[in-house]
C-alpha cells in the first residue's frame, strides 16, 4: 500500500519520469507514392482547366436530374387538377360524395385559362344505344365542344370500340324506375358526373330513342346564344297537374308554385349545380310525390321555378308525339322515316327564343325504334344536315 501511494505522491510533487523520444524517417516507398498522387492531381487539374475553356463546364461536371417534383407542378395542387376532366368516369364515390364534390362552383366569373364551353350530352338508358351510329356521325369533327355520359342499368356492359364517342363513357349507375325518385336520382347522377368537367357549360338529358334534328354546329350555337335554359315548367290546373300536389309539401312548396314539365331538358351550369346541391326540396318530393304523382315531371320544374324562374324558357327542345294517346308518346320505326315525316316536325311550330318569336323550336326528337336506324342514316345528309 505504501509503495502505491508513494508512487502517486511522487507524481503530485512534480517528479516527472524521464521520457525518451526517437525520431523516425518516412520510408522511401511512402514518399514515392505521395509524389505520384500529387502528380496525378496536377494532371487532372490541368485537363479540367483546358476542357472548361474549350467545351464548357458541363463537360466535366456530371449533371443529375432531380426526381423531386416542385410543389407548383404537383398534379393535385396545380390548376390542371381542376381544369382537366376526370380521366376515368368509373370512380368509387358514393352518391352523397359525388353530389358534394359536384356542387363546387367558382365565385369568380372570369376563368384564369382559355376555357372552351362544352355541351354535356347525357344519355339515360336501360342498356344498349341502338342509334349510336347516327350520334357518332353527328359528333364527328367536333371534338372539344362536347362530352358524353351514359347512365344505364348496372348490369349492362357496353361494348364500344376505342374510336367510339361512347367508349368508356358509362358512369357508376343504379337501377332507376320510371315515375319514381330513383329516376331523378339517375338524372342528378348524370349531372353531377358531368359537372366534374369544369368546361361543361350546358347539360342535355337524352334517351336511347332520341335523335338530333340538326347538325352539331346549329345545335351548339342555338344553345350557346340562348339567354334561357330549356326546361318546361307550366302550371297545369287539371288532375294531372295541381291534382298531384300534396299539401304536406308546404311550406317548402306551395300549390301556387307547383309546376309540371317534360323529363327531357337542357340547363346551364348554374341550374345544374342548383339541382345537385338540393337538400331542401328533395325530401319533400321523395316522400310526398309518388305514383300517381310522377316525380320526374314535377321535381326539377317546381324547384327551378322557385329558385330561378327568370332563367327558364319554360319549354322543352325535344319533340314528341302524344297524338296517339296513352301514358307514353308514339314510337317511330323504319316505315315512318320519310322527308314528309320530318317536314311535320320542322314546320308548323312557333315559340319564343331570346324573347323573340321563332320557328325553330325543337333540336331533338323521340321516340325512335332501333329499326329506324338504317333509314335515318340514309336520310340524315339531306334532311338532318349531317
Tab-separated table of C-alpha atoms in Angstrom:
chain	number	residue	atom	x	y	z
A	1	UNK	CA	0.000	0.000	0.000
A	2	UNK	CA	2.797	2.409	0.884
A	3	UNK	CA	4.525	1.731	-2.337
A	4	UNK	CA	1.283	2.518	-4.278
A	5	UNK	CA	0.556	5.819	-2.552
A	6	UNK	CA	4.222	6.792	-2.557
A	7	UNK	CA	4.320	6.441	-6.289
A	8	UNK	CA	1.259	8.685	-6.701
A	9	UNK	CA	2.683	11.229	-4.330
A	10	UNK	CA	5.904	11.489	-6.267
A	11	UNK	CA	3.906	12.440	-9.365
A	12	UNK	CA	1.993	15.104	-7.472
A	13	UNK	CA	5.248	16.606	-6.259
A	14	UNK	CA	6.387	17.204	-9.825
A	15	UNK	CA	8.879	14.407	-10.164
A	16	UNK	CA	8.274	13.545	-13.784
A	17	UNK	CA	9.598	10.330	-15.168
A	18	UNK	CA	12.163	10.540	-17.944
A	19	UNK	CA	10.722	10.234	-21.460
A	20	UNK	CA	12.929	9.059	-24.276
A	21	UNK	CA	11.896	10.050	-27.877
A	22	UNK	CA	13.229	8.527	-31.057
A	23	UNK	CA	12.895	10.198	-34.480
A	24	UNK	CA	11.608	8.075	-37.385
A	25	UNK	CA	12.233	8.940	-41.051
A	26	UNK	CA	9.350	8.061	-43.526
A	27	UNK	CA	10.233	5.152	-45.787
A	28	UNK	CA	11.221	5.991	-49.371
A	29	UNK	CA	8.269	3.977	-50.747
A	30	UNK	CA	5.745	6.267	-48.989
A	31	UNK	CA	7.397	9.390	-50.397
A	32	UNK	CA	7.281	7.960	-53.904
A	33	UNK	CA	3.529	7.194	-53.642
A	34	UNK	CA	2.811	10.649	-52.260
A	35	UNK	CA	4.694	12.258	-55.141
A	36	UNK	CA	2.752	10.187	-57.682
A	37	UNK	CA	-0.567	11.269	-56.079
A	38	UNK	CA	0.428	14.945	-56.328
A	39	UNK	CA	1.372	14.487	-59.989
A	40	UNK	CA	-1.989	12.883	-60.803
A	41	UNK	CA	-3.855	15.699	-59.052
A	42	UNK	CA	-1.947	18.323	-61.030
A	43	UNK	CA	-2.605	16.498	-64.291
A	44	UNK	CA	-6.361	16.243	-63.577
A	45	UNK	CA	-6.437	19.916	-62.643
A	46	UNK	CA	-4.729	20.996	-65.884
A	47	UNK	CA	-7.012	18.791	-68.007
A	48	UNK	CA	-10.084	20.253	-66.264
A	49	UNK	CA	-8.986	23.824	-66.890
A	50	UNK	CA	-8.372	23.062	-70.574
A	51	UNK	CA	-11.753	21.322	-71.003
A	52	UNK	CA	-13.702	24.095	-69.291
A	53	UNK	CA	-12.131	26.730	-71.521
A	54	UNK	CA	-12.887	24.865	-74.738
A	55	UNK	CA	-16.116	22.928	-74.080
A	56	UNK	CA	-17.859	24.497	-71.089
A	57	UNK	CA	-18.438	23.407	-67.547
A	58	UNK	CA	-20.961	20.623	-68.306
A	59	UNK	CA	-18.245	18.502	-69.974
A	60	UNK	CA	-16.525	17.794	-66.696
A	61	UNK	CA	-19.294	18.255	-64.180
A	62	UNK	CA	-21.873	15.499	-64.170
A	63	UNK	CA	-25.458	16.677	-64.153
A	64	UNK	CA	-28.016	14.819	-62.079
A	65	UNK	CA	-31.717	15.121	-62.871
A	66	UNK	CA	-33.746	15.503	-59.728
A	67	UNK	CA	-36.743	13.251	-59.147
A	68	UNK	CA	-38.282	15.772	-56.807
A	69	UNK	CA	-41.375	17.411	-58.314
A	70	UNK	CA	-41.750	21.078	-57.337
A	71	UNK	CA	-44.924	21.864	-55.431
A	72	UNK	CA	-46.275	24.057	-58.214
A	73	UNK	CA	-46.049	21.169	-60.684
A	74	UNK	CA	-47.761	18.586	-58.481
A	75	UNK	CA	-50.870	17.283	-60.258
A	76	UNK	CA	-53.021	17.526	-57.148
A	77	UNK	CA	-52.105	21.140	-56.429
A	78	UNK	CA	-51.763	22.625	-59.912
A	79	UNK	CA	-54.558	24.281	-61.843
A	80	UNK	CA	-54.721	21.290	-64.194
A	81	UNK	CA	-56.192	19.234	-61.355
A	82	UNK	CA	-59.294	21.445	-61.507
A	83	UNK	CA	-59.225	22.327	-65.206
A	84	UNK	CA	-58.920	18.884	-66.774
A	85	UNK	CA	-61.853	16.437	-66.768
A	86	UNK	CA	-61.507	13.132	-64.870
A	87	UNK	CA	-59.530	10.589	-66.867
A	88	UNK	CA	-61.755	7.761	-65.656
A	89	UNK	CA	-65.526	8.047	-65.190
A	90	UNK	CA	-65.701	4.863	-63.093
A	91	UNK	CA	-64.866	6.479	-59.756
A	92	UNK	CA	-65.554	4.976	-56.327
A	93	UNK	CA	-67.514	7.901	-54.850
A	94	UNK	CA	-70.903	7.313	-53.265
A	95	UNK	CA	-73.847	9.427	-54.438
A	96	UNK	CA	-73.506	11.616	-51.355
A	97	UNK	CA	-69.800	12.185	-52.001
A	98	UNK	CA	-70.388	12.759	-55.725
A	99	UNK	CA	-73.122	15.363	-55.229
A	100	UNK	CA	-70.990	17.179	-52.654
A	101	UNK	CA	-67.969	17.235	-54.963
A	102	UNK	CA	-70.053	18.332	-57.957
A	103	UNK	CA	-71.581	21.243	-56.047
A	104	UNK	CA	-68.256	23.156	-56.072
A	105	UNK	CA	-68.675	26.336	-58.084
A	106	UNK	CA	-66.104	29.119	-58.674
A	107	UNK	CA	-67.249	32.528	-57.500
A	108	UNK	CA	-65.013	34.464	-59.885
A	109	UNK	CA	-66.690	34.548	-63.291
A	110	UNK	CA	-63.528	35.022	-65.366
A	111	UNK	CA	-61.540	31.822	-65.803
A	112	UNK	CA	-57.716	32.012	-65.479
A	113	UNK	CA	-57.285	29.837	-68.592
A	114	UNK	CA	-58.706	29.546	-72.085
A	115	UNK	CA	-61.988	27.757	-71.351
A	116	UNK	CA	-63.938	26.463	-74.348
A	117	UNK	CA	-67.528	25.815	-73.153
A	118	UNK	CA	-68.848	22.362	-73.970
A	119	UNK	CA	-72.250	20.681	-74.119
A	120	UNK	CA	-72.659	17.587	-71.951
A	121	UNK	CA	-74.869	15.049	-73.743
A	122	UNK	CA	-76.305	12.806	-71.012
A	123	UNK	CA	-77.925	9.558	-72.127
A	124	UNK	CA	-80.334	7.940	-69.674
A	125	UNK	CA	-80.870	4.401	-70.898
A	126	UNK	CA	-81.627	0.888	-69.716
A	127	UNK	CA	-78.879	-0.678	-71.789
A	128	UNK	CA	-77.830	-0.520	-75.454
A	129	UNK	CA	-77.747	2.602	-77.582
A	130	UNK	CA	-79.181	1.275	-80.860
A	131	UNK	CA	-78.992	4.690	-82.554
A	132	UNK	CA	-75.327	5.252	-81.629
A	133	UNK	CA	-74.103	5.159	-85.290
A	134	UNK	CA	-76.281	8.195	-86.017
A	135	UNK	CA	-74.888	10.000	-82.989
A	136	UNK	CA	-71.321	9.068	-83.986
A	137	UNK	CA	-71.890	10.827	-87.295
A	138	UNK	CA	-73.452	13.813	-85.504
A	139	UNK	CA	-70.430	14.279	-83.185
A	140	UNK	CA	-67.760	13.658	-85.822
A	141	UNK	CA	-65.343	16.556	-86.280
A	142	UNK	CA	-66.424	18.494	-83.196
A	143	UNK	CA	-64.043	17.177	-80.562
A	144	UNK	CA	-63.521	19.599	-77.705
A	145	UNK	CA	-67.035	21.027	-77.900
A	146	UNK	CA	-68.944	18.166	-76.270
A	147	UNK	CA	-68.808	15.480	-73.586
A	148	UNK	CA	-70.786	12.235	-73.448
A	149	UNK	CA	-72.148	10.474	-70.359
A	150	UNK	CA	-74.208	7.280	-70.217
A	151	UNK	CA	-76.299	6.051	-67.282
A	152	UNK	CA	-77.519	2.508	-67.857
A	153	UNK	CA	-78.519	-0.432	-65.706
A	154	UNK	CA	-75.569	-1.500	-63.534
A	155	UNK	CA	-75.665	-4.968	-65.071
A	156	UNK	CA	-75.233	-3.664	-68.619
A	157	UNK	CA	-71.708	-3.875	-70.029
A	158	UNK	CA	-71.333	-1.621	-73.050
A	159	UNK	CA	-69.041	-2.775	-75.833
A	160	UNK	CA	-67.905	0.162	-77.932
A	161	UNK	CA	-64.601	0.295	-79.843
A	162	UNK	CA	-61.924	2.746	-78.617
A	163	UNK	CA	-62.700	5.002	-81.581
A	164	UNK	CA	-66.312	5.489	-80.454
A	165	UNK	CA	-67.507	8.641	-78.663
A	166	UNK	CA	-69.304	6.273	-76.269
A	167	UNK	CA	-66.172	4.302	-75.367
A	168	UNK	CA	-65.795	4.174	-71.560
A	169	UNK	CA	-68.408	6.906	-71.079
A	170	UNK	CA	-70.582	4.940	-68.672
A	171	UNK	CA	-70.840	6.394	-65.191
A	172	UNK	CA	-71.372	4.410	-61.959
A	173	UNK	CA	-75.114	3.783	-62.014
A	174	UNK	CA	-78.009	2.285	-60.086
A	175	UNK	CA	-81.414	0.895	-61.025
A	176	UNK	CA	-83.899	3.643	-61.920
A	177	UNK	CA	-87.662	3.188	-62.307
A	178	UNK	CA	-89.983	5.329	-64.390
A	179	UNK	CA	-92.098	7.734	-62.338
A	180	UNK	CA	-90.140	7.166	-59.123
A	181	UNK	CA	-87.458	9.142	-57.292
A	182	UNK	CA	-84.794	6.722	-58.481
A	183	UNK	CA	-85.300	8.236	-61.950
A	184	UNK	CA	-84.455	11.712	-60.619
A	185	UNK	CA	-81.512	10.167	-58.751
A	186	UNK	CA	-80.173	8.898	-62.064
A	187	UNK	CA	-80.567	12.337	-63.640
A	188	UNK	CA	-78.801	14.010	-60.712
A	189	UNK	CA	-76.050	11.386	-61.009
A	190	UNK	CA	-75.565	12.265	-64.669
A	191	UNK	CA	-75.475	15.983	-63.894
A	192	UNK	CA	-73.013	15.507	-61.036
A	193	UNK	CA	-70.587	13.466	-63.126
A	194	UNK	CA	-70.799	15.986	-65.952
A	195	UNK	CA	-70.166	18.874	-63.533
A	196	UNK	CA	-66.777	17.352	-62.665
A	197	UNK	CA	-65.610	18.666	-66.044
A	198	UNK	CA	-65.278	22.407	-65.483
A	199	UNK	CA	-65.635	23.057	-69.226
A	200	UNK	CA	-69.157	21.633	-69.428
A	201	UNK	CA	-71.454	24.661	-69.564
A	202	UNK	CA	-74.721	23.184	-70.848
A	203	UNK	CA	-76.350	19.856	-69.990
A	204	UNK	CA	-78.835	17.995	-72.196
A	205	UNK	CA	-80.767	14.937	-70.993
A	206	UNK	CA	-81.499	12.382	-73.717
A	207	UNK	CA	-82.715	8.808	-74.001
A	208	UNK	CA	-81.588	5.937	-76.200
A	209	UNK	CA	-84.553	6.694	-78.506
A	210	UNK	CA	-83.607	10.356	-79.136
A	211	UNK	CA	-82.140	11.754	-82.358
A	212	UNK	CA	-80.755	15.200	-83.258
A	213	UNK	CA	-82.825	17.202	-85.732
A	214	UNK	CA	-79.951	19.435	-86.906
A	215	UNK	CA	-76.196	19.154	-87.294
A	216	UNK	CA	-73.870	19.795	-84.371
A	217	UNK	CA	-72.961	23.387	-85.284
A	218	UNK	CA	-76.599	24.504	-85.445
A	219	UNK	CA	-77.436	22.919	-82.090
A	220	UNK	CA	-74.280	24.194	-80.391
A	221	UNK	CA	-74.856	27.808	-81.421
A	222	UNK	CA	-78.587	27.634	-80.641
A	223	UNK	CA	-77.783	26.559	-77.077
A	224	UNK	CA	-74.801	28.888	-76.688
A	225	UNK	CA	-76.636	32.034	-77.764
A	226	UNK	CA	-79.766	31.395	-75.709
A	227	UNK	CA	-80.359	33.536	-72.633
A	228	UNK	CA	-82.530	30.824	-71.107
A	229	UNK	CA	-82.398	27.140	-70.263
A	230	UNK	CA	-84.909	24.888	-71.963
A	231	UNK	CA	-86.995	23.115	-69.378
A	232	UNK	CA	-90.774	23.005	-69.302
A	233	UNK	CA	-92.344	24.415	-66.123
A	234	UNK	CA	-96.011	25.234	-66.543
A	235	UNK	CA	-98.953	25.470	-64.178
A	236	UNK	CA	-101.422	22.698	-65.018
A	237	UNK	CA	-104.685	23.202	-63.102
A	238	UNK	CA	-106.015	19.768	-64.074
A	239	UNK	CA	-105.906	16.404	-62.282
A	240	UNK	CA	-102.516	15.532	-63.815
A	241	UNK	CA	-101.008	18.808	-62.645
A	242	UNK	CA	-102.262	20.510	-59.485
A	243	UNK	CA	-104.246	17.351	-58.780
A	244	UNK	CA	-100.973	15.618	-57.906
A	245	UNK	CA	-99.965	18.211	-55.309
A	246	UNK	CA	-99.802	17.078	-51.687
A	247	UNK	CA	-100.394	19.725	-49.018
A	248	UNK	CA	-97.742	18.079	-46.848
A	249	UNK	CA	-95.119	19.605	-49.172
A	250	UNK	CA	-95.761	23.047	-47.666
A	251	UNK	CA	-94.190	25.337	-46.623
A	252	UNK	CA	-91.244	24.449	-48.894
A	253	UNK	CA	-93.588	24.015	-51.872
A	254	UNK	CA	-96.976	25.717	-52.103
A	255	UNK	CA	-99.710	24.907	-54.594
A	256	UNK	CA	-99.112	28.182	-56.435
A	257	UNK	CA	-95.501	27.107	-57.011
A	258	UNK	CA	-96.315	23.586	-58.219
A	259	UNK	CA	-95.138	23.025	-61.811
A	260	UNK	CA	-95.104	20.298	-64.429
A	261	UNK	CA	-92.781	19.722	-67.369
A	262	UNK	CA	-91.130	17.240	-69.687
A	263	UNK	CA	-88.454	14.976	-68.265
A	264	UNK	CA	-86.090	15.848	-71.134
A	265	UNK	CA	-84.339	19.161	-70.550
A	266	UNK	CA	-81.387	21.421	-71.303
A	267	UNK	CA	-79.970	23.531	-68.469
A	268	UNK	CA	-76.908	25.672	-67.885
A	269	UNK	CA	-74.187	25.064	-65.311
A	270	UNK	CA	-75.718	27.267	-62.610
A	271	UNK	CA	-79.032	25.397	-62.684
A	272	UNK	CA	-77.216	22.050	-62.771
A	273	UNK	CA	-75.442	22.988	-59.538
A	274	UNK	CA	-78.796	24.001	-58.031
A	275	UNK	CA	-80.123	20.514	-58.738
A	276	UNK	CA	-77.185	18.505	-57.384
A	277	UNK	CA	-76.818	20.593	-54.219
A	278	UNK	CA	-80.507	20.491	-53.295
A	279	UNK	CA	-81.339	19.141	-49.837
A	280	UNK	CA	-84.419	21.302	-49.269
A	281	UNK	CA	-86.921	20.082	-51.855
A	282	UNK	CA	-85.617	16.567	-52.429
A	283	UNK	CA	-87.020	15.109	-49.156
A	284	UNK	CA	-90.445	16.614	-49.831
A	285	UNK	CA	-90.695	15.195	-53.346
A	286	UNK	CA	-89.273	11.846	-52.275
A	287	UNK	CA	-91.878	11.476	-49.531
A	288	UNK	CA	-94.976	13.128	-50.999
A	289	UNK	CA	-94.722	12.745	-54.797
A	290	UNK	CA	-95.233	9.078	-55.564
A	291	UNK	CA	-97.326	7.439	-58.283
A	292	UNK	CA	-99.776	8.629	-59.429
A	293	UNK	CA	-97.611	11.700	-58.854
A	294	UNK	CA	-94.721	11.178	-61.279
A	295	UNK	CA	-91.802	12.920	-59.653
A	296	UNK	CA	-89.659	13.264	-62.799
A	297	UNK	CA	-92.370	15.548	-64.244
A	298	UNK	CA	-92.539	17.836	-61.201
A	299	UNK	CA	-89.370	17.899	-59.082
A	300	UNK	CA	-86.963	19.879	-61.284
A	301	UNK	CA	-89.601	22.165	-62.891
A	302	UNK	CA	-91.009	23.150	-59.488
A	303	UNK	CA	-87.681	23.607	-57.722
A	304	UNK	CA	-86.119	25.659	-60.520
A	305	UNK	CA	-89.251	27.801	-60.840
A	306	UNK	CA	-88.938	28.674	-57.138
A	307	UNK	CA	-85.193	29.339	-57.335
A	308	UNK	CA	-84.578	30.799	-60.790
A	309	UNK	CA	-87.720	31.210	-62.879
A	310	UNK	CA	-86.089	34.110	-64.756
A	311	UNK	CA	-83.588	31.678	-66.298
A	312	UNK	CA	-86.169	29.274	-67.745
A	313	UNK	CA	-87.531	29.338	-71.295
A	314	UNK	CA	-90.453	27.260	-69.985
A	315	UNK	CA	-90.387	24.874	-72.931
A	316	UNK	CA	-88.613	21.703	-74.000
A	317	UNK	CA	-86.450	21.401	-77.119
A	318	UNK	CA	-87.224	17.679	-77.527
A	319	UNK	CA	-90.128	16.907	-79.857
A	320	UNK	CA	-92.527	14.053	-79.014
A	321	UNK	CA	-95.851	12.925	-80.451
A	322	UNK	CA	-98.682	12.476	-77.945
A	323	UNK	CA	-101.409	12.344	-80.592
A	324	UNK	CA	-101.924	8.608	-80.222
A	325	UNK	CA	-102.842	8.924	-76.555
A	326	UNK	CA	-101.719	6.753	-73.650
A	327	UNK	CA	-99.093	7.101	-70.921
A	328	UNK	CA	-96.204	7.186	-73.379
A	329	UNK	CA	-95.602	9.064	-76.637
A	330	UNK	CA	-95.593	7.398	-80.048
A	331	UNK	CA	-92.625	5.314	-81.199
A	332	UNK	CA	-91.468	5.535	-84.821
A	333	UNK	CA	-89.957	2.711	-86.865
A	334	UNK	CA	-88.377	2.324	-90.287
A	335	UNK	CA	-91.645	2.839	-92.175
A	336	UNK	CA	-92.105	6.272	-90.597
A	337	UNK	CA	-88.774	7.744	-91.700
A	338	UNK	CA	-89.591	9.908	-94.705
A	339	UNK	CA	-88.991	13.508	-95.715
A	340	UNK	CA	-92.671	14.283	-95.164
A	341	UNK	CA	-92.399	12.959	-91.626
A	342	UNK	CA	-89.614	15.409	-90.809
A	343	UNK	CA	-91.416	18.250	-92.549
A	344	UNK	CA	-94.193	17.821	-89.977
A	345	UNK	CA	-91.621	18.108	-87.194
A	346	UNK	CA	-89.851	21.170	-88.607
A	347	UNK	CA	-92.841	23.152	-89.748
A	348	UNK	CA	-95.967	24.469	-88.113
A	349	UNK	CA	-94.391	25.412	-84.771
A	350	UNK	CA	-93.951	28.794	-83.140
A	351	UNK	CA	-92.079	29.512	-79.931
A	352	UNK	CA	-90.025	32.193	-78.205
A	353	UNK	CA	-86.254	32.323	-78.486
A	354	UNK	CA	-84.457	35.086	-76.570
A	355	UNK	CA	-87.767	36.911	-76.194
A	356	UNK	CA	-88.361	36.876	-79.954
A	357	UNK	CA	-90.753	34.660	-81.968
A	358	UNK	CA	-89.043	31.758	-83.708
A	359	UNK	CA	-89.970	28.819	-85.932
A	360	UNK	CA	-87.030	26.679	-84.752
A	361	UNK	CA	-88.451	25.185	-81.581
A	362	UNK	CA	-87.083	21.626	-81.362
A	363	UNK	CA	-83.491	20.420	-81.611
A	364	UNK	CA	-84.119	16.753	-80.777
A	365	UNK	CA	-86.927	14.249	-81.262
A	366	UNK	CA	-88.086	10.938	-79.779
A	367	UNK	CA	-89.079	8.096	-79.687
A	368	UNK	CA	-87.335	6.160	-82.460
A	369	UNK	CA	-87.111	2.370	-82.556
A	370	UNK	CA	-83.898	0.507	-83.457
A	371	UNK	CA	-85.440	-0.368	-86.810
A	372	UNK	CA	-85.354	3.329	-87.735
A	373	UNK	CA	-81.545	3.456	-87.734
A	374	UNK	CA	-80.812	2.490	-91.353
A	375	UNK	CA	-83.344	4.839	-92.965
A	376	UNK	CA	-82.198	7.600	-90.604
A	377	UNK	CA	-78.586	7.139	-91.744
A	378	UNK	CA	-79.713	7.320	-95.355
A	379	UNK	CA	-81.861	10.427	-94.952
A	380	UNK	CA	-79.574	12.284	-92.488
A	381	UNK	CA	-77.296	14.093	-95.024
A	382	UNK	CA	-80.254	15.597	-96.863
A	383	UNK	CA	-82.718	16.196	-94.015
A	384	UNK	CA	-80.728	16.405	-90.771
A	385	UNK	CA	-77.681	18.120	-92.234
A	386	UNK	CA	-75.002	15.596	-91.264
